[in-house]
Amino acid sequence: MSSFFENKTGLKHGDPLSPILFNMALQKVIQSIRMVPNGIKIGKEELNVLAYANDIALIGKNEIEIRKLFVESENIARKFRLQISQEKTNYMIVERKNSLTLYLLMWRI
């Protein structure tokens, strides 16, 4: 077994700990985003974020809400040294006649 060493830049791809540590950090980011009082109401629940693997969707009632959520998300992710990929960020408005309009911002770490 090798001697102890300090890793300051993260883990290498393929390291068995990489996905576990990434998921732990991303879970903290998602939990923090859920605490931000924005989003849509479904039943008694307020929903402002959906996540699958490293894909995140922020959900809001209007563009201002989405911008606030995104800025907050960036700040939270930065605390965990995670960086949002600007190239993989998309904005979408989902409308339905006589119904709720959703504003979505999808991003990837």
PDB file of C-alpha atoms in Angstrom:
ATOM      1  CA  MET A   1       0.000   0.000   0.000  1.00  0.00           C
ATOM      2  CA  SER A   2       1.284   3.472  -0.820  1.00  0.00           C
ATOM      3  CA  SER A   3       1.842   6.194   1.733  1.00  0.00           C
ATOM      4  CA  PHE A   4      -0.716   8.945   2.390  1.00  0.00           C
ATOM      5  CA  PHE A   5      -0.931  11.827  -0.115  1.00  0.00           C
ATOM      6  CA  GLU A   6      -3.072  14.926  -0.304  1.00  0.00           C
ATOM      7  CA  ASN A   7      -5.258  15.399  -3.387  1.00  0.00           C
ATOM      8  CA  LYS A   8      -6.090  19.050  -4.087  1.00  0.00           C
ATOM      9  CA  THR A   9      -7.673  18.831  -7.543  1.00  0.00           C
ATOM     10  CA  GLY A  10     -10.258  16.039  -7.319  1.00  0.00           C
ATOM     11  CA  LEU A  11     -10.302  12.386  -8.248  1.00  0.00           C
ATOM     12  CA  LYS A  12      -9.363  10.826 -11.547  1.00  0.00           C
ATOM     13  CA  HIS A  13     -11.958   9.308 -13.837  1.00  0.00           C
ATOM     14  CA  GLY A  14     -12.135   5.589 -13.271  1.00  0.00           C
ATOM     15  CA  ASP A  15     -11.332   5.826  -9.565  1.00  0.00           C
ATOM     16  CA  PRO A  16     -13.951   3.738  -7.709  1.00  0.00           C
ATOM     17  CA  LEU A  17     -14.568   6.612  -5.270  1.00  0.00           C
ATOM     18  CA  SER A  18     -15.264   9.183  -7.998  1.00  0.00           C
ATOM     19  CA  PRO A  19     -18.983   8.494  -8.534  1.00  0.00           C
ATOM     20  CA  ILE A  20     -19.660   8.145  -4.808  1.00  0.00           C
ATOM     21  CA  LEU A  21     -17.972  11.427  -3.895  1.00  0.00           C
ATOM     22  CA  PHE A  22     -19.533  13.215  -6.870  1.00  0.00           C
ATOM     23  CA  ASN A  23     -23.024  12.018  -5.875  1.00  0.00           C
ATOM     24  CA  MET A  24     -22.466  13.108  -2.273  1.00  0.00           C
ATOM     25  CA  ALA A  25     -21.423  16.614  -3.364  1.00  0.00           C
ATOM     26  CA  LEU A  26     -24.225  16.924  -5.921  1.00  0.00           C
ATOM     27  CA  GLN A  27     -26.790  15.758  -3.356  1.00  0.00           C
ATOM     28  CA  LYS A  28     -25.737  18.620  -1.067  1.00  0.00           C
ATOM     29  CA  VAL A  29     -26.128  21.076  -3.955  1.00  0.00           C
ATOM     30  CA  ILE A  30     -29.621  19.765  -4.773  1.00  0.00           C
ATOM     31  CA  GLN A  31     -30.705  19.862  -1.108  1.00  0.00           C
ATOM     32  CA  SER A  32     -29.515  23.470  -0.864  1.00  0.00           C
ATOM     33  CA  ILE A  33     -31.392  24.467  -4.038  1.00  0.00           C
ATOM     34  CA  ARG A  34     -34.585  22.921  -2.628  1.00  0.00           C
ATOM     35  CA  MET A  35     -34.348  25.323   0.321  1.00  0.00           C
ATOM     36  CA  VAL A  36     -34.625  28.350  -2.011  1.00  0.00           C
ATOM     37  CA  PRO A  37     -38.262  29.547  -1.839  1.00  0.00           C
ATOM     38  CA  ASN A  38     -39.088  29.488  -5.577  1.00  0.00           C
ATOM     39  CA  GLY A  39     -40.669  27.034  -7.957  1.00  0.00           C
ATOM     40  CA  ILE A  40     -44.091  25.663  -8.696  1.00  0.00           C
ATOM     41  CA  LYS A  41     -46.603  24.236  -6.276  1.00  0.00           C
ATOM     42  CA  ILE A  42     -47.748  20.660  -6.831  1.00  0.00           C
ATOM     43  CA  GLY A  43     -50.228  19.683  -4.140  1.00  0.00           C
ATOM     44  CA  LYS A  44     -48.620  20.814  -0.891  1.00  0.00           C
ATOM     45  CA  GLU A  45     -45.077  20.572  -2.224  1.00  0.00           C
ATOM     46  CA  GLU A  46     -42.977  23.357  -3.733  1.00  0.00           C
ATOM     47  CA  LEU A  47     -40.861  22.024  -6.614  1.00  0.00           C
ATOM     48  CA  ASN A  48     -37.897  23.983  -7.987  1.00  0.00           C
ATOM     49  CA  VAL A  49     -35.345  21.340  -9.004  1.00  0.00           C
ATOM     50  CA  LEU A  50     -35.280  17.937 -10.694  1.00  0.00           C
ATOM     51  CA  ALA A  51     -32.093  15.918 -11.040  1.00  0.00           C
ATOM     52  CA  TYR A  52     -30.909  12.793 -12.792  1.00  0.00           C
ATOM     53  CA  ALA A  53     -27.217  11.863 -12.641  1.00  0.00           C
ATOM     54  CA  ASN A  54     -25.380  15.108 -13.453  1.00  0.00           C
ATOM     55  CA  ASP A  55     -28.325  16.725 -15.281  1.00  0.00           C
ATOM     56  CA  ILE A  56     -30.209  19.351 -13.285  1.00  0.00           C
ATOM     57  CA  ALA A  57     -33.466  21.095 -14.228  1.00  0.00           C
ATOM     58  CA  LEU A  58     -34.477  24.252 -12.381  1.00  0.00           C
ATOM     59  CA  ILE A  59     -38.211  24.992 -12.435  1.00  0.00           C
ATOM     60  CA  GLY A  60     -39.862  28.357 -11.915  1.00  0.00           C
ATOM     61  CA  LYS A  61     -43.010  30.366 -12.583  1.00  0.00           C
ATOM     62  CA  ASN A  62     -41.197  33.108 -14.501  1.00  0.00           C
ATOM     63  CA  GLU A  63     -37.844  34.153 -15.937  1.00  0.00           C
ATOM     64  CA  ILE A  64     -36.866  36.188 -12.864  1.00  0.00           C
ATOM     65  CA  GLU A  65     -37.359  33.159 -10.619  1.00  0.00           C
ATOM     66  CA  ILE A  66     -35.231  30.995 -12.909  1.00  0.00           C
ATOM     67  CA  ARG A  67     -32.431  33.571 -12.975  1.00  0.00           C
ATOM     68  CA  LYS A  68     -32.416  33.744  -9.165  1.00  0.00           C
ATOM     69  CA  LEU A  69     -32.391  29.957  -8.886  1.00  0.00           C
ATOM     70  CA  PHE A  70     -29.537  29.681 -11.384  1.00  0.00           C
ATOM     71  CA  VAL A  71     -27.391  32.281  -9.599  1.00  0.00           C
ATOM     72  CA  GLU A  72     -28.064  30.549  -6.296  1.00  0.00           C
ATOM     73  CA  SER A  73     -27.249  27.170  -7.878  1.00  0.00           C
ATOM     74  CA  GLU A  74     -23.942  28.473  -9.213  1.00  0.00           C
ATOM     75  CA  ASN A  75     -23.015  29.842  -5.788  1.00  0.00           C
ATOM     76  CA  ILE A  76     -23.905  26.581  -4.056  1.00  0.00           C
ATOM     77  CA  ALA A  77     -22.064  24.457  -6.630  1.00  0.00           C
ATOM     78  CA  ARG A  78     -18.996  26.682  -6.335  1.00  0.00           C
ATOM     79  CA  LYS A  79     -18.830  25.960  -2.588  1.00  0.00           C
ATOM     80  CA  PHE A  80     -18.363  22.288  -3.493  1.00  0.00           C
ATOM     81  CA  ARG A  81     -15.886  23.163  -6.262  1.00  0.00           C
ATOM     82  CA  LEU A  82     -18.345  22.036  -8.924  1.00  0.00           C
ATOM     83  CA  GLN A  83     -18.601  24.038 -12.117  1.00  0.00           C
ATOM     84  CA  ILE A  84     -21.721  24.371 -14.256  1.00  0.00           C
ATOM     85  CA  SER A  85     -21.043  23.748 -17.936  1.00  0.00           C
ATOM     86  CA  GLN A  86     -22.235  26.839 -19.846  1.00  0.00           C
ATOM     87  CA  GLU A  87     -22.110  24.895 -23.146  1.00  0.00           C
ATOM     88  CA  LYS A  88     -24.565  22.324 -21.791  1.00  0.00           C
ATOM     89  CA  THR A  89     -27.053  24.800 -20.299  1.00  0.00           C
ATOM     90  CA  ASN A  90     -30.430  25.241 -22.006  1.00  0.00           C
ATOM     91  CA  TYR A  91     -33.448  27.428 -21.275  1.00  0.00           C
ATOM     92  CA  MET A  92     -36.974  26.405 -22.192  1.00  0.00           C
ATOM     93  CA  ILE A  93     -40.511  27.703 -21.670  1.00  0.00           C
ATOM     94  CA  VAL A  94     -43.251  25.062 -21.509  1.00  0.00           C
ATOM     95  CA  GLU A  95     -46.744  26.436 -22.097  1.00  0.00           C
ATOM     96  CA  ARG A  96     -50.124  24.829 -22.317  1.00  0.00           C
ATOM     97  CA  LYS A  97     -53.300  26.648 -23.328  1.00  0.00           C
ATOM     98  CA  ASN A  98     -55.421  27.648 -20.322  1.00  0.00           C
ATOM     99  CA  SER A  99     -52.883  26.158 -17.948  1.00  0.00           C
ATOM    100  CA  LEU A 100     -49.652  26.692 -16.070  1.00  0.00           C
ATOM    101  CA  THR A 101     -46.542  27.997 -17.832  1.00  0.00           C
ATOM    102  CA  LEU A 102     -43.262  26.471 -16.694  1.00  0.00           C
ATOM    103  CA  TYR A 103     -39.840  28.016 -17.099  1.00  0.00           C
ATOM    104  CA  LEU A 104     -37.043  25.450 -17.163  1.00  0.00           C
ATOM    105  CA  LEU A 105     -33.281  25.843 -17.099  1.00  0.00           C
ATOM    106  CA  MET A 106     -31.360  22.623 -17.640  1.00  0.00           C
ATOM    107  CA  TRP A 107     -27.688  22.478 -16.766  1.00  0.00           C
ATOM    108  CA  ARG A 108     -24.962  19.920 -16.273  1.00  0.00           C
ATOM    109  CA  ILE A 109     -22.012  19.796 -13.910  1.00  0.00           C
TER     110      ILE A 109
END
